[in-house]
mmCIF file of C-alpha atoms in Angstrom:
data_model
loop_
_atom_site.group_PDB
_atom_site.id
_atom_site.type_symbol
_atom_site.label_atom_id
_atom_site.label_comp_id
_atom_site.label_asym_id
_atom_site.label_seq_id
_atom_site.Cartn_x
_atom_site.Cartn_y
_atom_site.Cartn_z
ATOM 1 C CA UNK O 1 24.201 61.377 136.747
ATOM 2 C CA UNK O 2 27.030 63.060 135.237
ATOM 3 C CA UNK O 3 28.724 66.789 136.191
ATOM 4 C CA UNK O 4 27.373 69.850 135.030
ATOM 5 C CA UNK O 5 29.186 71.737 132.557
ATOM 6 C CA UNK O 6 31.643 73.985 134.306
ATOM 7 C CA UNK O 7 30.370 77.873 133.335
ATOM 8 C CA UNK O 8 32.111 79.725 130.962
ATOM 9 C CA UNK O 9 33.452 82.498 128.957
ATOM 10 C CA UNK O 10 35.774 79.364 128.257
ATOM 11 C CA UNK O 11 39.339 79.587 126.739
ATOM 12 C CA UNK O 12 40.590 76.675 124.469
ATOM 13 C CA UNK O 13 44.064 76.227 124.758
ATOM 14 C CA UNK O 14 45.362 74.225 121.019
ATOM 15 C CA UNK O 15 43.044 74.853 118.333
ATOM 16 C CA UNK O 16 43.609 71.332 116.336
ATOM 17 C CA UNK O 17 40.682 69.160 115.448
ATOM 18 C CA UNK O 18 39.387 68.375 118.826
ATOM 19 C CA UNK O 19 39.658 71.375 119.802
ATOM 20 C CA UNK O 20 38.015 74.065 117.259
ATOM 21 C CA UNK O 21 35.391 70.824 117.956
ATOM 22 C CA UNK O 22 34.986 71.959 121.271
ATOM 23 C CA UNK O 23 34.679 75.360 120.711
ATOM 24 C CA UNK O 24 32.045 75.313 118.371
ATOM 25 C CA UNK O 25 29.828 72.419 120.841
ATOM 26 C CA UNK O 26 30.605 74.959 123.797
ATOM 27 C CA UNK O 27 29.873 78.247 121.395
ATOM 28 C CA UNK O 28 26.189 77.497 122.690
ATOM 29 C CA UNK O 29 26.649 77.651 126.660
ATOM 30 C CA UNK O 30 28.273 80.859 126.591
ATOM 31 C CA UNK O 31 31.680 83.219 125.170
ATOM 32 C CA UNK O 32 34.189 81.002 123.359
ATOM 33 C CA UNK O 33 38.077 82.182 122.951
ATOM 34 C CA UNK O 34 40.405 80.361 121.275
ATOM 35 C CA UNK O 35 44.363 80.454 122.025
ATOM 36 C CA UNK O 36 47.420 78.412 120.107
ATOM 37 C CA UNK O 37 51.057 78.861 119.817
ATOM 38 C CA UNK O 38 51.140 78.374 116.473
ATOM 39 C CA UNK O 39 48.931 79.543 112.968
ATOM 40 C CA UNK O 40 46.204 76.337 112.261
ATOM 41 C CA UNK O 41 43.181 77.258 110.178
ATOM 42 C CA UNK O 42 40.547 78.131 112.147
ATOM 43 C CA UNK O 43 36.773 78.857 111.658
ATOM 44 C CA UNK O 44 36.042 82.722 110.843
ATOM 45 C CA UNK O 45 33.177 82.964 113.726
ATOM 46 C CA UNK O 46 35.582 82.084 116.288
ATOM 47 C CA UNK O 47 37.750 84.550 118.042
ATOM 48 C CA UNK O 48 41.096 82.652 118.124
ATOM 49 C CA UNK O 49 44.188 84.240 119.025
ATOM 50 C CA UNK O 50 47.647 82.438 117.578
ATOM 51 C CA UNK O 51 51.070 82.414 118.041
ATOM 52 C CA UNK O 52 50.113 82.960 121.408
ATOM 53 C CA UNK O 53 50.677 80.533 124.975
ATOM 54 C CA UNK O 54 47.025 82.433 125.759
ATOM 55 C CA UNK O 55 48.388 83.643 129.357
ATOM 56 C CA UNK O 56 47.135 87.136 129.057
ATOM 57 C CA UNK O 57 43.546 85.526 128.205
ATOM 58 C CA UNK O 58 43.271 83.711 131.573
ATOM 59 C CA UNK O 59 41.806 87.058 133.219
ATOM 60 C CA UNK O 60 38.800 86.706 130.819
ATOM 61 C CA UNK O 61 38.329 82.967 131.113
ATOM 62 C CA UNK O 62 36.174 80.729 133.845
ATOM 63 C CA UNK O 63 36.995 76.852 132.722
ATOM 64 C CA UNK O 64 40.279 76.155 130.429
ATOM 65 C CA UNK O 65 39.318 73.555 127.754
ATOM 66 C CA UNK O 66 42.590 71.679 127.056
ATOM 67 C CA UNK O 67 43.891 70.118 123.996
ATOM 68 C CA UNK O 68 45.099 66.656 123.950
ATOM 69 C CA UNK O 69 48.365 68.014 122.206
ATOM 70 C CA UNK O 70 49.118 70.561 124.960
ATOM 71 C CA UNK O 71 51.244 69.599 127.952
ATOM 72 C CA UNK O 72 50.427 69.850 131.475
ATOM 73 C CA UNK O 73 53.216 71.976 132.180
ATOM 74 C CA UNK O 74 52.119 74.412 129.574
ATOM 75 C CA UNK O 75 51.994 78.009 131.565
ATOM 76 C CA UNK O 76 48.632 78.829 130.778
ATOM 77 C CA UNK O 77 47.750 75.765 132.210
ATOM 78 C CA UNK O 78 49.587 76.019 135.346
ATOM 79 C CA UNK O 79 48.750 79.187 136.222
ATOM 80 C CA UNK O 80 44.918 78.641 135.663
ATOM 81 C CA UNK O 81 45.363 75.617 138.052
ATOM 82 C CA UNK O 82 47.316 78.103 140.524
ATOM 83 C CA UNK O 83 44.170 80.314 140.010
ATOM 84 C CA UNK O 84 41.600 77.665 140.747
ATOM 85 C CA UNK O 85 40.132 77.137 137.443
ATOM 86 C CA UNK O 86 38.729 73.984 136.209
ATOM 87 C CA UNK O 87 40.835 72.631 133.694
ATOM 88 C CA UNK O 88 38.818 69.921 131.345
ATOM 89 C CA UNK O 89 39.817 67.878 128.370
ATOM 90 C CA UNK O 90 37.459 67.981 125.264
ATOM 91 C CA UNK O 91 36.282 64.259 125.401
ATOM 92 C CA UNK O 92 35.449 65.637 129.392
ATOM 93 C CA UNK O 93 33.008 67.940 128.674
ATOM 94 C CA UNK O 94 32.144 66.259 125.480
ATOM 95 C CA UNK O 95 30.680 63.089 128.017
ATOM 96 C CA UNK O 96 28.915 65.723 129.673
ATOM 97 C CA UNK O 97 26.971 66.984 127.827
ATOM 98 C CA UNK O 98 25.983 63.584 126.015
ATOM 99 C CA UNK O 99 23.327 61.168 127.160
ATOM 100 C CA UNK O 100 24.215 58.076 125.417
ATOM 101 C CA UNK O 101 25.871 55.106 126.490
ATOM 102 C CA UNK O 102 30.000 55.196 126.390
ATOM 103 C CA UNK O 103 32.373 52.160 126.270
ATOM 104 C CA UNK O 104 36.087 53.545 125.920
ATOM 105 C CA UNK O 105 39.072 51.736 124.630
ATOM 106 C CA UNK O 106 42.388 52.805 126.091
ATOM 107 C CA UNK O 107 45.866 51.369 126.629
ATOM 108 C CA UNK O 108 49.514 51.879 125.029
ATOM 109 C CA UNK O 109 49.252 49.365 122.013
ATOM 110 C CA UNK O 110 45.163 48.273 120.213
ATOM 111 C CA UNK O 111 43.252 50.999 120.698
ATOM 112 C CA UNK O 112 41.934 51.869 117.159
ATOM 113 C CA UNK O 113 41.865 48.520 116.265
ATOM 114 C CA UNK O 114 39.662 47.524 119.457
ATOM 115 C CA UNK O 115 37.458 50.470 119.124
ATOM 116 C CA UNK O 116 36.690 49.829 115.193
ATOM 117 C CA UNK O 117 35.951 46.228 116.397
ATOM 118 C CA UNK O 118 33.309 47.151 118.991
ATOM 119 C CA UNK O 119 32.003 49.530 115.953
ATOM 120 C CA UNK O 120 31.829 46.282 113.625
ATOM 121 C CA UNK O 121 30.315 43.978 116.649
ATOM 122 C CA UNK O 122 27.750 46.836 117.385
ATOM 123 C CA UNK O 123 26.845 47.158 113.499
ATOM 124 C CA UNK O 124 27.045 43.508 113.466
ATOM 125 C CA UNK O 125 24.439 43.267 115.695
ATOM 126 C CA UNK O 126 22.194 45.913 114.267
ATOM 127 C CA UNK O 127 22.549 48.308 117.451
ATOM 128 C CA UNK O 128 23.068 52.077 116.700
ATOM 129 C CA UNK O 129 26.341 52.936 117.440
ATOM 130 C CA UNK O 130 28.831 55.580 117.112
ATOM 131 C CA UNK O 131 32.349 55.270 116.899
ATOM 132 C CA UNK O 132 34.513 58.675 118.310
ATOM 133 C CA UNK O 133 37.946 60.091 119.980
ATOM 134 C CA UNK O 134 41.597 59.367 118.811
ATOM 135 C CA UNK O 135 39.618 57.463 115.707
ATOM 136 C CA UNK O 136 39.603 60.502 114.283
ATOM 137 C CA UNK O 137 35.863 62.353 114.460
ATOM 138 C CA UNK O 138 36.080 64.114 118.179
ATOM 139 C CA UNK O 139 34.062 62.961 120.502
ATOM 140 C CA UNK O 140 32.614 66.837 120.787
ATOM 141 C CA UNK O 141 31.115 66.629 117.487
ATOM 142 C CA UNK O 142 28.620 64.275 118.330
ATOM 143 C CA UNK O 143 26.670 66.517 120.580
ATOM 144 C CA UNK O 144 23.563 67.397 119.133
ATOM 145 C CA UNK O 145 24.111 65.134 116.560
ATOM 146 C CA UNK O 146 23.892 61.644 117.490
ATOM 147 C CA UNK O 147 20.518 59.349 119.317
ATOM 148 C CA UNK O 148 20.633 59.109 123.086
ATOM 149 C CA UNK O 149 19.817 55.560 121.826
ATOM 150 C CA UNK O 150 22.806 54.717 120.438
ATOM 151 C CA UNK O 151 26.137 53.395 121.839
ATOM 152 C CA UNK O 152 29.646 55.651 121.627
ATOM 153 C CA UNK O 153 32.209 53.874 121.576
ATOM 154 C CA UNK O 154 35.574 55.728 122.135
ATOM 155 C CA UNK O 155 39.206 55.754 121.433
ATOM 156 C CA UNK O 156 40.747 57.659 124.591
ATOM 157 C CA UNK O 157 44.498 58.948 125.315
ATOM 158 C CA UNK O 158 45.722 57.929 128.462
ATOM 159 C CA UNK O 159 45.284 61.189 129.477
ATOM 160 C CA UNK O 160 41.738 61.321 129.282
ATOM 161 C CA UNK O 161 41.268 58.824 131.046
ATOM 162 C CA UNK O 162 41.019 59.559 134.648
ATOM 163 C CA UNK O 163 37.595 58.534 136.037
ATOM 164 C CA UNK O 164 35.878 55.206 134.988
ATOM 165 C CA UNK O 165 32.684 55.143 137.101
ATOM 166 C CA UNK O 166 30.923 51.860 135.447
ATOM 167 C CA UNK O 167 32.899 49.096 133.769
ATOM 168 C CA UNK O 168 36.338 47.705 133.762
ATOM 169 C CA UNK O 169 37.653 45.159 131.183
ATOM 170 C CA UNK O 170 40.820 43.791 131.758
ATOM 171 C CA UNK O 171 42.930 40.990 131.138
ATOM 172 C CA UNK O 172 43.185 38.568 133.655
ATOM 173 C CA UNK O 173 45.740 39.370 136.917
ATOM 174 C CA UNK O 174 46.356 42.831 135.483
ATOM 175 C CA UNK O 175 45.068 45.023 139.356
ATOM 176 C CA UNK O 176 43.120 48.595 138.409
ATOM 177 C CA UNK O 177 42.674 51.019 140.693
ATOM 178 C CA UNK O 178 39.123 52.737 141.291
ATOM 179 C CA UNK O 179 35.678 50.928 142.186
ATOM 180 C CA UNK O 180 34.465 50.458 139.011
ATOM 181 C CA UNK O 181 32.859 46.537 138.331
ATOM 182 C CA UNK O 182 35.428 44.664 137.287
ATOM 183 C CA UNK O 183 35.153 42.019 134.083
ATOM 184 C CA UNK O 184 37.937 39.945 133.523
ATOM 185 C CA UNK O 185 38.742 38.374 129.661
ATOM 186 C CA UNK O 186 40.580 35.552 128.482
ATOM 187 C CA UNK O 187 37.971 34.139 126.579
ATOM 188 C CA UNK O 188 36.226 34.200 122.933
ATOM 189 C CA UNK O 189 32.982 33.121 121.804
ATOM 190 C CA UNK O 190 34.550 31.076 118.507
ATOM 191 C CA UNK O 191 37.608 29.028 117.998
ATOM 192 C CA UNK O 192 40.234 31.792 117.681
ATOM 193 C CA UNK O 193 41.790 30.229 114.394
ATOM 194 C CA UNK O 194 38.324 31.072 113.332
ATOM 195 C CA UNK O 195 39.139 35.188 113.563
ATOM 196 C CA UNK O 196 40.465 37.492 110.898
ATOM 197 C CA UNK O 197 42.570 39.485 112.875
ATOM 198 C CA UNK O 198 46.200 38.339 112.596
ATOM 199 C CA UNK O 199 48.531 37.748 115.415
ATOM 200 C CA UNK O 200 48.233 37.173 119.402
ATOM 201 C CA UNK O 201 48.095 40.885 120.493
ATOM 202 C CA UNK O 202 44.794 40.997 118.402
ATOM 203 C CA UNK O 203 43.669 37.972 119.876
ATOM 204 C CA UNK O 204 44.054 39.887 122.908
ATOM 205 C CA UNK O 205 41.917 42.677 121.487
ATOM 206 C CA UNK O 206 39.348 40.144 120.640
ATOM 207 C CA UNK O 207 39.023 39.138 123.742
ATOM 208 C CA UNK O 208 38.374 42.396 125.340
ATOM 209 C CA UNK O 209 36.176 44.208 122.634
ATOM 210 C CA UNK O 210 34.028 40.488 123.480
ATOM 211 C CA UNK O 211 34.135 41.081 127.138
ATOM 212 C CA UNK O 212 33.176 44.741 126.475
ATOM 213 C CA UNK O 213 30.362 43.637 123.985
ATOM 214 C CA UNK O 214 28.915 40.764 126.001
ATOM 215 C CA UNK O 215 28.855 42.555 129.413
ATOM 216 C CA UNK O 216 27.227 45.331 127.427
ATOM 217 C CA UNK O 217 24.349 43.016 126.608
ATOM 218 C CA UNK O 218 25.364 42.200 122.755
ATOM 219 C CA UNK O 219 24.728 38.738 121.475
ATOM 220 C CA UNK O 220 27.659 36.613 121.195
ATOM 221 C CA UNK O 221 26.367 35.251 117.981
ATOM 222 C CA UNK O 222 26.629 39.305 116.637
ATOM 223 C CA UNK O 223 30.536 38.858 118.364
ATOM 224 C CA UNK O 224 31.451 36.153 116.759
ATOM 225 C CA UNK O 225 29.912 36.962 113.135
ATOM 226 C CA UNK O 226 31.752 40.170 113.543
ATOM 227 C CA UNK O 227 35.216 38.830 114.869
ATOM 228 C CA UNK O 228 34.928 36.288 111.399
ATOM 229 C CA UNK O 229 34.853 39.215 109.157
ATOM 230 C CA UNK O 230 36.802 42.605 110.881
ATOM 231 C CA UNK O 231 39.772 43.006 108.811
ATOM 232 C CA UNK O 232 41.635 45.450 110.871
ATOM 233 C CA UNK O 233 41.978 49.427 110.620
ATOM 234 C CA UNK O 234 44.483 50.670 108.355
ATOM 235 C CA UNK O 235 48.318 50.911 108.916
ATOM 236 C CA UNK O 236 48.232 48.298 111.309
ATOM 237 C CA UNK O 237 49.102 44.718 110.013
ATOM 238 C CA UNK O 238 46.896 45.676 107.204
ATOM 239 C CA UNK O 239 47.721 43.143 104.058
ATOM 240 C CA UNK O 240 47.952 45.779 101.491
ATOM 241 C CA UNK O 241 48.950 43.223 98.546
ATOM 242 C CA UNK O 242 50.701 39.887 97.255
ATOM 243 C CA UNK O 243 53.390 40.317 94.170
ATOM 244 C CA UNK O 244 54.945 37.299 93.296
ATOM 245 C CA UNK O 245 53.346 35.258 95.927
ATOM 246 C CA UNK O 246 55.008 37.707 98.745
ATOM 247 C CA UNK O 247 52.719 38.964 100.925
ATOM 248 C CA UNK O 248 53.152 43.239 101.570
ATOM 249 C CA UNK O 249 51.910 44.685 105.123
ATOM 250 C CA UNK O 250 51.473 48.204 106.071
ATOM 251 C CA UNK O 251 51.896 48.024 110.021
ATOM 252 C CA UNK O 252 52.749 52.370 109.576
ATOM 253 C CA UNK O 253 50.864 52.686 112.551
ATOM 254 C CA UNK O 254 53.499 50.292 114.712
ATOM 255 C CA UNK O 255 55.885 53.620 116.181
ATOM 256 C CA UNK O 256 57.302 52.404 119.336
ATOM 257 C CA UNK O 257 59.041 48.981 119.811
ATOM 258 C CA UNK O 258 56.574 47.089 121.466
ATOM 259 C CA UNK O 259 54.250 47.669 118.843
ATOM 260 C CA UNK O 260 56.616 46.389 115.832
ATOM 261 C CA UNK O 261 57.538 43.437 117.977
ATOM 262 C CA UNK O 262 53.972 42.305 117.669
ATOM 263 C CA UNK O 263 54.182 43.496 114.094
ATOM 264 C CA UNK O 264 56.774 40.895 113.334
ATOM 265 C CA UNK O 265 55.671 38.508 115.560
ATOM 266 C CA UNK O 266 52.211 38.094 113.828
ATOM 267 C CA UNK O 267 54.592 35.916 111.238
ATOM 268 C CA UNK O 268 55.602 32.945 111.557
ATOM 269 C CA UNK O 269 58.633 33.351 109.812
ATOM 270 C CA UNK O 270 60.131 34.652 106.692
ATOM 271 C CA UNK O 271 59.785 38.295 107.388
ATOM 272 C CA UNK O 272 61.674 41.339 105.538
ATOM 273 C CA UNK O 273 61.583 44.530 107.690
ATOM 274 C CA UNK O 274 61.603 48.245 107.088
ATOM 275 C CA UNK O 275 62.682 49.904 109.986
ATOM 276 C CA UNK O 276 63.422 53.235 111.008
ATOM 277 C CA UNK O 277 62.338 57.043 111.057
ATOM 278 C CA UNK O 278 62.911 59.957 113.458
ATOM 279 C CA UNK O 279 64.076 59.004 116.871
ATOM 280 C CA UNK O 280 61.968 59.461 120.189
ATOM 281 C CA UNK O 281 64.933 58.340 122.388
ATOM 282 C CA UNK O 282 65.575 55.218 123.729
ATOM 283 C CA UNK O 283 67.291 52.163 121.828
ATOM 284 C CA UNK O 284 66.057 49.248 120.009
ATOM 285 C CA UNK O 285 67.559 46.413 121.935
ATOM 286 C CA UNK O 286 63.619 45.354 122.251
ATOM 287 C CA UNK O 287 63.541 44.253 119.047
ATOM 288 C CA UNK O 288 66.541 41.756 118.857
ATOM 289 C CA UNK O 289 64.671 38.552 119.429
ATOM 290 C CA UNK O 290 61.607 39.244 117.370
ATOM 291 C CA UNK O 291 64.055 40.071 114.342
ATOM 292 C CA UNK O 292 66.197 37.284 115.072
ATOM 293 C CA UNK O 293 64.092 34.873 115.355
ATOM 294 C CA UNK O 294 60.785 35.517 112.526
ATOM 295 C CA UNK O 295 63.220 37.660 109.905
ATOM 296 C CA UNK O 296 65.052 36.885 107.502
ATOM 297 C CA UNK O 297 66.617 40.678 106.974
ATOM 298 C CA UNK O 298 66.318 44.138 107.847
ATOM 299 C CA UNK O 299 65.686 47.304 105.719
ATOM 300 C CA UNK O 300 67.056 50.751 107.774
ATOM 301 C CA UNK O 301 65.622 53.899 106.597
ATOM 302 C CA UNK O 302 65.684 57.576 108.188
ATOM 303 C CA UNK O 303 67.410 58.871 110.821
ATOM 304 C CA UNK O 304 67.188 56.075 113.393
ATOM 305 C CA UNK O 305 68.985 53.913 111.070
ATOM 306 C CA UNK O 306 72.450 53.836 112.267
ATOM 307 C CA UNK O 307 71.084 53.567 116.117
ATOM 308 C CA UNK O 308 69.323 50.592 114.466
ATOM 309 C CA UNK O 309 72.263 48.870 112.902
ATOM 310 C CA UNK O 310 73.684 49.261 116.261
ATOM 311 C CA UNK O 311 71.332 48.106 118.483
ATOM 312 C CA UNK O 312 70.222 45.132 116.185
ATOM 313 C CA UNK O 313 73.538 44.169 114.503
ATOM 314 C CA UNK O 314 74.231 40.392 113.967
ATOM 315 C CA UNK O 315 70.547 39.359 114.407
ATOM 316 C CA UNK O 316 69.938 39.167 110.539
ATOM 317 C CA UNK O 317 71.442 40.871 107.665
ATOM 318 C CA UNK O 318 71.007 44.376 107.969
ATOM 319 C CA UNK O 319 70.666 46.847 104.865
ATOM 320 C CA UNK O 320 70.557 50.788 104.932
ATOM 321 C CA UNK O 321 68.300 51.951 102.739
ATOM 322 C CA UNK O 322 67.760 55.550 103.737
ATOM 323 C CA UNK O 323 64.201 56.021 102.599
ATOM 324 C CA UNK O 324 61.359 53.960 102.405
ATOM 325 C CA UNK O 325 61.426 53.531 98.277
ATOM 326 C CA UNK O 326 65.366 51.950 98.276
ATOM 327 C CA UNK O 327 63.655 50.121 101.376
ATOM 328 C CA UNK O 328 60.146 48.088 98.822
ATOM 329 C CA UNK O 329 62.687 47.710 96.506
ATOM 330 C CA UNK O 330 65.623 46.237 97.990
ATOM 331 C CA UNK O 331 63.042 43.876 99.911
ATOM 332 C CA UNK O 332 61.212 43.348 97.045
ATOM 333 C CA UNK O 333 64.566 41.882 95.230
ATOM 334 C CA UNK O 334 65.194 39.523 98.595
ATOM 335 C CA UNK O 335 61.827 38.147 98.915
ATOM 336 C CA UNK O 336 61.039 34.553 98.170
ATOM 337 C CA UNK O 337 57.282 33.373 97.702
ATOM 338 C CA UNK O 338 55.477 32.575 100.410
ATOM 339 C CA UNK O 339 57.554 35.424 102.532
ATOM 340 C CA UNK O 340 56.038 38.802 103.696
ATOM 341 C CA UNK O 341 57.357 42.364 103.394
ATOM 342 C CA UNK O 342 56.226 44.434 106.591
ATOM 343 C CA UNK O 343 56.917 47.663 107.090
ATOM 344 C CA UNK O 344 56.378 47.981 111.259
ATOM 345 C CA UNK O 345 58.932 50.659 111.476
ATOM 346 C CA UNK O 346 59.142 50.926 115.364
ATOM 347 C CA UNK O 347 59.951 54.582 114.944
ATOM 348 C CA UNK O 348 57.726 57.734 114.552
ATOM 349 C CA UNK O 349 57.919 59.141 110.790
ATOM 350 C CA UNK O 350 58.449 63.238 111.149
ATOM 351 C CA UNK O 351 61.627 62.726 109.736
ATOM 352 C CA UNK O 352 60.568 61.806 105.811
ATOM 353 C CA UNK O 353 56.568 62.265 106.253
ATOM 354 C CA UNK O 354 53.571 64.050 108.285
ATOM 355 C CA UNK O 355 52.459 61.406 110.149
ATOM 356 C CA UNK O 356 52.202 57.606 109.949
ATOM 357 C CA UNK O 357 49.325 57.508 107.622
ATOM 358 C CA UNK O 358 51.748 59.456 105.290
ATOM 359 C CA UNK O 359 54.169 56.873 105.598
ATOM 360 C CA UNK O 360 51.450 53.659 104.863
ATOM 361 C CA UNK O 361 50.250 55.729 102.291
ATOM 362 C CA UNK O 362 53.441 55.942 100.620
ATOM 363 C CA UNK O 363 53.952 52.186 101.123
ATOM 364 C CA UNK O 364 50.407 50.955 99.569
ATOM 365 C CA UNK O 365 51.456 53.255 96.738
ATOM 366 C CA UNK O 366 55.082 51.968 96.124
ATOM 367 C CA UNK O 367 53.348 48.615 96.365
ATOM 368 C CA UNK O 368 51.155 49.208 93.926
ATOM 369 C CA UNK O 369 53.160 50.162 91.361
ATOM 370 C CA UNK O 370 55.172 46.892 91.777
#
């Protein structure tokens, strides 16, 4: 049985997607006010208040729905804690209020690509299924709208994740905490030269979305079919085009250093890399033997450059390019056939684009156009 919804008037705090999605799922359990420090867009039927922290609001508020984007240590959000107000995520009250069956993906590198897998398996299989959270379609706007019947399948911040109360899939010798049952992976149910997915940190994500599948009672024959034909999610080791007989990968999504280490090391060899963007802090001293040892030279671009010339110098040739068209082109130039131009930039991308997706974008374009 899950919790009742907490009573309102309720007061979202950050009025991005997931949360003008909550406010218009919660609209029908009682009085709805919206609050965000900046100007979004915002339905007309909603009373939203911006360029506002949404203090003053708390004396009109019983439960304070928080955005993912909006800090713990936000005031509003401290001092409704001080208060003793219940203080729930969207994807919280979301599960709530929803009937259906939930498996949720979370970690610090895979997610989407797991998640999009269990939505393949589950299609594969000819189950209903629904596939919600950090994906992007919030989890809130399935209420009303999807079976009980079918299965959601979530992408969930780390954040949002703080009670599991029914399965557990992990690799093996990694300890959880909680009671939930516990299903160890390290298995697949085909040879794994046999799946699409490049690289062994998807093999690892094979493994788990099959543990997930299986234990949910899917039939390995719908796993495996599906693992033979799931190309990925895009800007993440997605193959975007060969020129030449050089292979071009958009791995946009790959913003911290762990992640582009997989990147590169889903190559054998031969590899020309665009680094680089806007700096999160931290060096790059991660990324020294991958480079080293599967590239054959680097491509610098945005403001992390010169702490990347720094950090990696001596490990290959290194070449600032500044943005990401001198990058495709100089790399274009270097490449040999049968060698791959990836751009896993280990860097997020606010200094020269919106978001990551901007930044692939740009790349499958620039690509394109040879």
């Amino acid at each position: 049985m899950r919790p009742p919804l907490p009573e309102g008037p309720y007061l979202v705090v950050g009025l991005a997607r997931s949360g003008i999605a909550a406010a218009r799922m919660l609209a029908r359990h009682g009085q709805v006010i919206g609050a965000d420090s900046g100007s979004p867009d915002v339905p007309g039927d909603l009373e939203a208040h911006l360029g506002v922290d949404g203090l003053e609001l708390l004396e009109r508020a019983a439960c304070i729905v928080k955005s993912p984007g909006v800090p713990n240590e936000a005031p509003v959000i401290v001092a409704a804690r001080e208060r003793g107000l219940p203080v729930l995520g969207e994807l919280e009250l979301a599960w709530r209020l929803l009937p259906n069956r939930f498996v949720a993906v979370t970690g610090t590198n895979g997610k989407t690509t797991t998640t999009e897998l269990l939505g393949a398996i589950w299609r594969e299989a000819d189950l209903p299924v629904a596939v919600a959270g950090n994906v992007g379609r919030p989890l809130a706007s399935l209420v009303g709208e999807v079976h009980p019947g079918a299965t959601i399948v979530c992408e969930v911040s780390s954040f949002q994740a703080e009670d599991s109360e029914e399965v557990a899939i992990v690799p093996r010798g990694v300890e959880v905490p909680g009671a939930a049952r516990r299903i160890e992976f390290g298995e697949l149910p085909l040879p794994p030269d046999e799946i699409r997915l490049r690289g062994a940190h998807n093999l690892e994500n094979a493994m788990g979305a099959s543990a997930a599948a299986i234990a949910s009672g899917v039939p390995e024959e719908a796993v495996a079919a599906a693992l033979r034909t799931f190309p990925g999610v895009p800007h993440r080791l997605e193959e975007v085009g060969s020129v030449n007989g050089v292979l071009y990968v958009n791995d946009s999504k790959a913003t911290n250093v762990s992640s582009a280490v997989r990147g590169i090391e889903a190559f054998d060899g031969g590899v020309h890399v665009i680094l680089g963007g806007s700096l999160k802090g931290g060096g790059f001293e991660g990324l020294r033997e991958a480079v080293a040892s599967r590239c054959v030279a680097a491509y610098l671009i945005g403001e992390a450059a010169e702490r990347l010339e720094a950090d990696l110098g001596g490990a290959v040739p290194l070449h600032r390019s500044g943005d990401l068209q001198t990058a495709v082109s100089a790399a274009t130039e270097g490449a040999k056939p049968g060698e791959v131009v990836l751009l896993s930039p280990a860097c997020a991308s606010f200094d020269q684009f919106r978001d990551y997706e901007e930044r692939g974008e740009a790349f499958r374009r620039l690509v394109s156009r040879g």
